[in-house]
């Protein structure tokens, strides 16, 4: 039991670090009104196992802390959108067995949560709300599709659920 907990904490720490690294590598289009945060492709891991939740939340928090031009507000909004979106996906996916549907639920939950990022950018940057929200959903859709395809390929060789 103790080794399994250490393994889970380690995997979530590595996932958080990978999230931060990907956000750093693609920082030029990871923030702002038009953004495709490639790191959010990692959210698709939640479709495989809810135990990856804390790695995602920690990754977003640290990435926004280190890189966001909007400071504390973006840390709070990012934490809320990721935490609540993924928690909702986990709740909905409790009874769903089909991996494709589970992945769609994850993508939709975090995409709809982008309404709060659009509100943040409207408030701070005076960006037009509706257009910003559409751009954010489009960017999130790209990342979620990339994540789905990537992890589907990986899962054919490595059972992602059994990593923890």
mmCIF file of N, CA, C and O in Angstrom, residues 44-114:
data_model
loop_
_atom_site.group_PDB
_atom_site.id
_atom_site.type_symbol
_atom_site.label_atom_id
_atom_site.label_comp_id
_atom_site.label_asym_id
_atom_site.label_seq_id
_atom_site.Cartn_x
_atom_site.Cartn_y
_atom_site.Cartn_z
ATOM 1 N N UNK A 44 -6.430 14.308 -21.081
ATOM 2 C CA UNK A 44 -7.048 13.080 -21.579
ATOM 3 C C UNK A 44 -6.671 11.861 -20.737
ATOM 4 O O UNK A 44 -7.357 10.843 -20.790
ATOM 5 N N UNK A 45 -5.618 11.970 -19.950
ATOM 6 C CA UNK A 45 -5.268 10.870 -19.046
ATOM 7 C C UNK A 45 -6.389 10.601 -18.042
ATOM 8 O O UNK A 45 -6.533 9.475 -17.558
ATOM 9 N N UNK A 46 -7.180 11.608 -17.734
ATOM 10 C CA UNK A 46 -8.295 11.457 -16.797
ATOM 11 C C UNK A 46 -9.323 10.467 -17.343
ATOM 12 O O UNK A 46 -10.010 9.798 -16.583
ATOM 13 N N UNK A 47 -9.436 10.353 -18.666
ATOM 14 C CA UNK A 47 -10.353 9.374 -19.260
ATOM 15 C C UNK A 47 -9.915 7.952 -18.925
ATOM 16 O O UNK A 47 -10.738 7.038 -18.839
ATOM 17 N N UNK A 48 -8.615 7.766 -18.712
ATOM 18 C CA UNK A 48 -8.071 6.445 -18.379
ATOM 19 C C UNK A 48 -8.133 6.170 -16.881
ATOM 20 O O UNK A 48 -8.445 5.061 -16.473
ATOM 21 N N UNK A 49 -7.823 7.178 -16.074
ATOM 22 C CA UNK A 49 -7.805 6.963 -14.627
ATOM 23 C C UNK A 49 -7.893 8.310 -13.905
ATOM 24 O O UNK A 49 -7.078 9.205 -14.147
ATOM 25 N N UNK A 50 -8.838 8.406 -12.998
ATOM 26 C CA UNK A 50 -9.030 9.642 -12.239
ATOM 27 C C UNK A 50 -7.851 9.959 -11.319
ATOM 28 O O UNK A 50 -7.709 11.089 -10.861
ATOM 29 N N UNK A 51 -6.991 8.996 -11.076
ATOM 30 C CA UNK A 51 -5.863 9.199 -10.168
ATOM 31 C C UNK A 51 -4.839 10.202 -10.706
ATOM 32 O O UNK A 51 -3.973 10.651 -9.974
ATOM 33 N N UNK A 52 -4.947 10.552 -11.994
ATOM 34 C CA UNK A 52 -4.022 11.528 -12.587
ATOM 35 C C UNK A 52 -4.489 12.972 -12.355
ATOM 36 O O UNK A 52 -3.828 13.914 -12.783
ATOM 37 N N UNK A 53 -5.601 13.136 -11.678
ATOM 38 C CA UNK A 53 -6.210 14.452 -11.428
ATOM 39 C C UNK A 53 -5.230 15.443 -10.783
ATOM 40 O O UNK A 53 -5.069 16.565 -11.250
ATOM 41 N N UNK A 54 -4.581 15.031 -9.709
ATOM 42 C CA UNK A 54 -3.740 15.965 -8.962
ATOM 43 C C UNK A 54 -2.520 16.415 -9.751
ATOM 44 O O UNK A 54 -2.056 17.541 -9.596
ATOM 45 N N UNK A 55 -2.019 15.585 -10.636
ATOM 46 C CA UNK A 55 -0.915 15.989 -11.498
ATOM 47 C C UNK A 55 -1.320 17.105 -12.427
ATOM 48 O O UNK A 55 -0.555 18.047 -12.678
ATOM 49 N N UNK A 56 -2.555 17.032 -12.935
ATOM 50 C CA UNK A 56 -3.054 18.074 -13.842
ATOM 51 C C UNK A 56 -3.254 19.387 -13.090
ATOM 52 O O UNK A 56 -2.832 20.449 -13.552
ATOM 53 N N UNK A 57 -3.896 19.308 -11.941
ATOM 54 C CA UNK A 57 -4.170 20.520 -11.159
ATOM 55 C C UNK A 57 -2.866 21.187 -10.712
ATOM 56 O O UNK A 57 -2.703 22.404 -10.830
ATOM 57 N N UNK A 58 -1.934 20.395 -10.235
ATOM 58 C CA UNK A 58 -0.641 20.942 -9.813
ATOM 59 C C UNK A 58 0.109 21.544 -10.999
ATOM 60 O O UNK A 58 0.686 22.630 -10.899
ATOM 61 N N UNK A 59 0.080 20.864 -12.135
ATOM 62 C CA UNK A 59 0.761 21.355 -13.329
ATOM 63 C C UNK A 59 0.238 22.709 -13.773
ATOM 64 O O UNK A 59 1.015 23.633 -14.058
ATOM 65 N N UNK A 60 -1.082 22.861 -13.823
ATOM 66 C CA UNK A 60 -1.683 24.145 -14.213
ATOM 67 C C UNK A 60 -1.310 25.233 -13.218
ATOM 68 O O UNK A 60 -0.954 26.351 -13.606
ATOM 69 N N UNK A 61 -1.379 24.912 -11.950
ATOM 70 C CA UNK A 61 -1.077 25.896 -10.914
ATOM 71 C C UNK A 61 0.362 26.389 -11.032
ATOM 72 O O UNK A 61 0.611 27.600 -11.034
ATOM 73 N N UNK A 62 1.298 25.475 -11.166
ATOM 74 C CA UNK A 62 2.715 25.864 -11.255
ATOM 75 C C UNK A 62 3.000 26.586 -12.565
ATOM 76 O O UNK A 62 3.703 27.601 -12.583
ATOM 77 N N UNK A 63 2.444 26.090 -13.675
ATOM 78 C CA UNK A 63 2.665 26.749 -14.966
ATOM 79 C C UNK A 63 2.151 28.183 -14.940
ATOM 80 O O UNK A 63 2.838 29.112 -15.400
ATOM 81 N N UNK A 64 0.953 28.382 -14.403
ATOM 82 C CA UNK A 64 0.407 29.740 -14.333
ATOM 83 C C UNK A 64 1.187 30.609 -13.351
ATOM 84 O O UNK A 64 1.383 31.797 -13.591
ATOM 85 N N UNK A 65 1.658 30.018 -12.279
ATOM 86 C CA UNK A 65 2.470 30.750 -11.309
ATOM 87 C C UNK A 65 3.762 31.248 -11.952
ATOM 88 O O UNK A 65 4.158 32.410 -11.784
ATOM 89 N N UNK A 66 4.420 30.399 -12.713
ATOM 90 C CA UNK A 66 5.712 30.734 -13.300
ATOM 91 C C UNK A 66 5.613 31.572 -14.573
ATOM 92 O O UNK A 66 6.502 32.382 -14.843
ATOM 93 N N UNK A 67 4.551 31.379 -15.362
ATOM 94 C CA UNK A 67 4.555 31.917 -16.715
ATOM 95 C C UNK A 67 3.452 32.912 -17.050
ATOM 96 O O UNK A 67 3.608 33.682 -17.994
ATOM 97 N N UNK A 68 2.371 32.879 -16.337
ATOM 98 C CA UNK A 68 1.234 33.704 -16.746
ATOM 99 C C UNK A 68 1.488 35.192 -16.566
ATOM 100 O O UNK A 68 1.911 35.638 -15.496
ATOM 101 N N UNK A 69 1.183 35.969 -17.595
ATOM 102 C CA UNK A 69 1.306 37.424 -17.468
ATOM 103 C C UNK A 69 0.199 38.034 -16.609
ATOM 104 O O UNK A 69 0.281 39.193 -16.224
ATOM 105 N N UNK A 70 -0.821 37.238 -16.272
ATOM 106 C CA UNK A 70 -1.947 37.756 -15.493
ATOM 107 C C UNK A 70 -1.820 37.490 -13.997
ATOM 108 O O UNK A 70 -2.707 37.852 -13.234
ATOM 109 N N UNK A 71 -0.772 36.825 -13.584
ATOM 110 C CA UNK A 71 -0.469 36.656 -12.168
ATOM 111 C C UNK A 71 -1.464 35.817 -11.389
ATOM 112 O O UNK A 71 -1.980 34.818 -11.869
ATOM 113 N N UNK A 72 -1.719 36.265 -10.157
ATOM 114 C CA UNK A 72 -2.532 35.502 -9.203
ATOM 115 C C UNK A 72 -3.922 35.182 -9.753
ATOM 116 O O UNK A 72 -4.434 34.079 -9.543
ATOM 117 N N UNK A 73 -4.523 36.112 -10.457
ATOM 118 C CA UNK A 73 -5.850 35.875 -11.006
ATOM 119 C C UNK A 73 -5.844 34.655 -11.924
ATOM 120 O O UNK A 73 -6.734 33.803 -11.849
ATOM 121 N N UNK A 74 -4.818 34.540 -12.765
ATOM 122 C CA UNK A 74 -4.742 33.414 -13.690
ATOM 123 C C UNK A 74 -4.449 32.104 -12.966
ATOM 124 O O UNK A 74 -4.902 31.046 -13.397
ATOM 125 N N UNK A 75 -3.732 32.178 -11.874
ATOM 126 C CA UNK A 75 -3.494 30.976 -11.067
ATOM 127 C C UNK A 75 -4.831 30.467 -10.517
ATOM 128 O O UNK A 75 -5.145 29.283 -10.631
ATOM 129 N N UNK A 76 -5.626 31.372 -9.971
ATOM 130 C CA UNK A 76 -6.914 30.990 -9.396
ATOM 131 C C UNK A 76 -7.896 30.510 -10.456
ATOM 132 O O UNK A 76 -8.562 29.481 -10.278
ATOM 133 N N UNK A 77 -7.978 31.231 -11.567
ATOM 134 C CA UNK A 77 -8.900 30.837 -12.636
ATOM 135 C C UNK A 77 -8.466 29.502 -13.241
ATOM 136 O O UNK A 77 -9.284 28.603 -13.442
ATOM 137 N N UNK A 78 -7.180 29.352 -13.520
ATOM 138 C CA UNK A 78 -6.679 28.101 -14.089
ATOM 139 C C UNK A 78 -6.912 26.928 -13.168
ATOM 140 O O UNK A 78 -7.319 25.842 -13.600
ATOM 141 N N UNK A 79 -6.664 27.141 -11.880
ATOM 142 C CA UNK A 79 -6.892 26.088 -10.892
ATOM 143 C C UNK A 79 -8.367 25.714 -10.855
ATOM 144 O O UNK A 79 -8.721 24.536 -10.844
ATOM 145 N N UNK A 80 -9.228 26.719 -10.870
ATOM 146 C CA UNK A 80 -10.663 26.471 -10.824
ATOM 147 C C UNK A 80 -11.179 25.762 -12.062
ATOM 148 O O UNK A 80 -11.923 24.784 -11.969
ATOM 149 N N UNK A 81 -10.777 26.262 -13.233
ATOM 150 C CA UNK A 81 -11.239 25.653 -14.488
ATOM 151 C C UNK A 81 -10.771 24.207 -14.584
ATOM 152 O O UNK A 81 -11.552 23.310 -14.897
ATOM 153 N N UNK A 82 -9.504 23.979 -14.307
ATOM 154 C CA UNK A 82 -8.966 22.622 -14.400
ATOM 155 C C UNK A 82 -9.560 21.733 -13.320
ATOM 156 O O UNK A 82 -10.039 20.633 -13.604
ATOM 157 N N UNK A 83 -9.507 22.187 -12.091
ATOM 158 C CA UNK A 83 -10.006 21.384 -10.977
ATOM 159 C C UNK A 83 -11.480 21.042 -11.113
ATOM 160 O O UNK A 83 -11.870 19.876 -11.022
ATOM 161 N N UNK A 84 -12.295 22.050 -11.369
ATOM 162 C CA UNK A 84 -13.734 21.810 -11.474
ATOM 163 C C UNK A 84 -14.090 21.050 -12.749
ATOM 164 O O UNK A 84 -14.926 20.144 -12.720
ATOM 165 N N UNK A 85 -13.449 21.406 -13.864
ATOM 166 C CA UNK A 85 -13.734 20.719 -15.122
ATOM 167 C C UNK A 85 -13.389 19.241 -15.066
ATOM 168 O O UNK A 85 -14.183 18.381 -15.466
ATOM 169 N N UNK A 86 -12.208 18.940 -14.564
ATOM 170 C CA UNK A 86 -11.796 17.542 -14.480
ATOM 171 C C UNK A 86 -12.578 16.791 -13.407
ATOM 172 O O UNK A 86 -12.895 15.611 -13.577
ATOM 173 N N UNK A 87 -12.904 17.458 -12.302
ATOM 174 C CA UNK A 87 -13.717 16.812 -11.261
ATOM 175 C C UNK A 87 -15.102 16.470 -11.813
ATOM 176 O O UNK A 87 -15.632 15.378 -11.549
ATOM 177 N N UNK A 88 -15.676 17.375 -12.584
ATOM 178 C CA UNK A 88 -16.974 17.106 -13.202
ATOM 179 C C UNK A 88 -16.867 15.938 -14.180
ATOM 180 O O UNK A 88 -17.738 15.057 -14.208
ATOM 181 N N UNK A 89 -15.799 15.906 -14.971
ATOM 182 C CA UNK A 89 -15.586 14.789 -15.907
ATOM 183 C C UNK A 89 -15.463 13.467 -15.159
ATOM 184 O O UNK A 89 -16.042 12.458 -15.573
ATOM 185 N N UNK A 90 -14.744 13.469 -14.056
ATOM 186 C CA UNK A 90 -14.596 12.253 -13.246
ATOM 187 C C UNK A 90 -15.963 11.806 -12.714
ATOM 188 O O UNK A 90 -16.301 10.624 -12.764
ATOM 189 N N UNK A 91 -16.747 12.750 -12.243
ATOM 190 C CA UNK A 91 -18.074 12.450 -11.714
ATOM 191 C C UNK A 91 -18.979 11.855 -12.806
ATOM 192 O O UNK A 91 -19.634 10.828 -12.590
ATOM 193 N N UNK A 92 -18.992 12.477 -13.965
ATOM 194 C CA UNK A 92 -19.822 11.985 -15.074
ATOM 195 C C UNK A 92 -19.330 10.620 -15.548
ATOM 196 O O UNK A 92 -20.127 9.724 -15.834
ATOM 197 N N UNK A 93 -18.018 10.448 -15.610
ATOM 198 C CA UNK A 93 -17.434 9.219 -16.161
ATOM 199 C C UNK A 93 -17.510 8.015 -15.225
ATOM 200 O O UNK A 93 -17.144 6.912 -15.633
ATOM 201 N N UNK A 94 -17.988 8.208 -14.016
ATOM 202 C CA UNK A 94 -18.069 7.080 -13.075
ATOM 203 C C UNK A 94 -18.845 5.898 -13.637
ATOM 204 O O UNK A 94 -18.500 4.761 -13.378
ATOM 205 N N UNK A 95 -19.862 6.150 -14.408
ATOM 206 C CA UNK A 95 -20.719 5.083 -14.921
ATOM 207 C C UNK A 95 -20.470 4.781 -16.408
ATOM 208 O O UNK A 95 -21.136 3.933 -16.972
ATOM 209 N N UNK A 96 -19.540 5.482 -17.011
ATOM 210 C CA UNK A 96 -19.274 5.296 -18.443
ATOM 211 C C UNK A 96 -18.050 4.407 -18.616
ATOM 212 O O UNK A 96 -16.991 4.699 -18.059
ATOM 213 N N UNK A 97 -18.189 3.367 -19.391
ATOM 214 C CA UNK A 97 -17.083 2.427 -19.624
ATOM 215 C C UNK A 97 -16.367 2.705 -20.952
ATOM 216 O O UNK A 97 -15.180 2.453 -21.071
ATOM 217 N N UNK A 98 -17.085 3.206 -21.940
ATOM 218 C CA UNK A 98 -16.526 3.437 -23.266
ATOM 219 C C UNK A 98 -15.484 4.550 -23.231
ATOM 220 O O UNK A 98 -15.793 5.686 -22.863
ATOM 221 N N UNK A 99 -14.251 4.212 -23.602
ATOM 222 C CA UNK A 99 -13.137 5.159 -23.514
ATOM 223 C C UNK A 99 -13.321 6.381 -24.419
ATOM 224 O O UNK A 99 -12.966 7.493 -24.038
ATOM 225 N N UNK A 100 -13.886 6.195 -25.589
ATOM 226 C CA UNK A 100 -14.101 7.325 -26.507
ATOM 227 C C UNK A 100 -15.075 8.323 -25.880
ATOM 228 O O UNK A 100 -14.834 9.536 -25.902
ATOM 229 N N UNK A 101 -16.137 7.821 -25.295
ATOM 230 C CA UNK A 101 -17.115 8.711 -24.652
ATOM 231 C C UNK A 101 -16.483 9.371 -23.430
ATOM 232 O O UNK A 101 -16.673 10.571 -23.198
ATOM 233 N N UNK A 102 -15.716 8.615 -22.660
ATOM 234 C CA UNK A 102 -15.030 9.188 -21.492
ATOM 235 C C UNK A 102 -14.113 10.332 -21.921
ATOM 236 O O UNK A 102 -14.070 11.379 -21.279
ATOM 237 N N UNK A 103 -13.384 10.130 -23.014
ATOM 238 C CA UNK A 103 -12.480 11.163 -23.526
ATOM 239 C C UNK A 103 -13.258 12.393 -23.982
ATOM 240 O O UNK A 103 -12.831 13.532 -23.738
ATOM 241 N N UNK A 104 -14.395 12.171 -24.616
ATOM 242 C CA UNK A 104 -15.224 13.300 -25.044
ATOM 243 C C UNK A 104 -15.747 14.084 -23.845
ATOM 244 O O UNK A 104 -15.787 15.314 -23.868
ATOM 245 N N UNK A 105 -16.127 13.364 -22.804
ATOM 246 C CA UNK A 105 -16.612 14.025 -21.581
ATOM 247 C C UNK A 105 -15.509 14.912 -20.990
ATOM 248 O O UNK A 105 -15.758 16.062 -20.618
ATOM 249 N N UNK A 106 -14.291 14.391 -20.917
ATOM 250 C CA UNK A 106 -13.166 15.180 -20.399
ATOM 251 C C UNK A 106 -12.991 16.437 -21.246
ATOM 252 O O UNK A 106 -12.915 17.555 -20.722
ATOM 253 N N UNK A 107 -12.933 16.268 -22.555
ATOM 254 C CA UNK A 107 -12.738 17.406 -23.454
ATOM 255 C C UNK A 107 -13.837 18.444 -23.321
ATOM 256 O O UNK A 107 -13.568 19.648 -23.270
ATOM 257 N N UNK A 108 -15.075 17.995 -23.249
ATOM 258 C CA UNK A 108 -16.197 18.928 -23.141
ATOM 259 C C UNK A 108 -16.205 19.655 -21.800
ATOM 260 O O UNK A 108 -16.458 20.860 -21.743
ATOM 261 N N UNK A 109 -15.932 18.933 -20.734
ATOM 262 C CA UNK A 109 -15.952 19.566 -19.400
ATOM 263 C C UNK A 109 -14.905 20.676 -19.286
ATOM 264 O O UNK A 109 -15.200 21.756 -18.772
ATOM 265 N N UNK A 110 -13.702 20.434 -19.764
ATOM 266 C CA UNK A 110 -12.685 21.481 -19.664
ATOM 267 C C UNK A 110 -12.920 22.581 -20.697
ATOM 268 O O UNK A 110 -12.616 23.748 -20.438
ATOM 269 N N UNK A 111 -13.497 22.238 -21.845
ATOM 270 C CA UNK A 111 -13.774 23.260 -22.861
ATOM 271 C C UNK A 111 -14.860 24.217 -22.390
ATOM 272 O O UNK A 111 -14.731 25.430 -22.543
ATOM 273 N N UNK A 112 -15.933 23.673 -21.830
ATOM 274 C CA UNK A 112 -16.992 24.548 -21.335
ATOM 275 C C UNK A 112 -16.503 25.415 -20.174
ATOM 276 O O UNK A 112 -16.937 26.553 -20.013
ATOM 277 N N UNK A 113 -15.573 24.889 -19.388
ATOM 278 C CA UNK A 113 -14.999 25.658 -18.286
ATOM 279 C C UNK A 113 -14.192 26.865 -18.740
ATOM 280 O O UNK A 113 -13.933 27.786 -17.961
ATOM 281 N N UNK A 114 -13.825 26.872 -20.011
ATOM 282 C CA UNK A 114 -13.054 27.999 -20.545
ATOM 283 C C UNK A 114 -13.855 29.293 -20.525
ATOM 284 O O UNK A 114 -13.308 30.367 -20.742
#
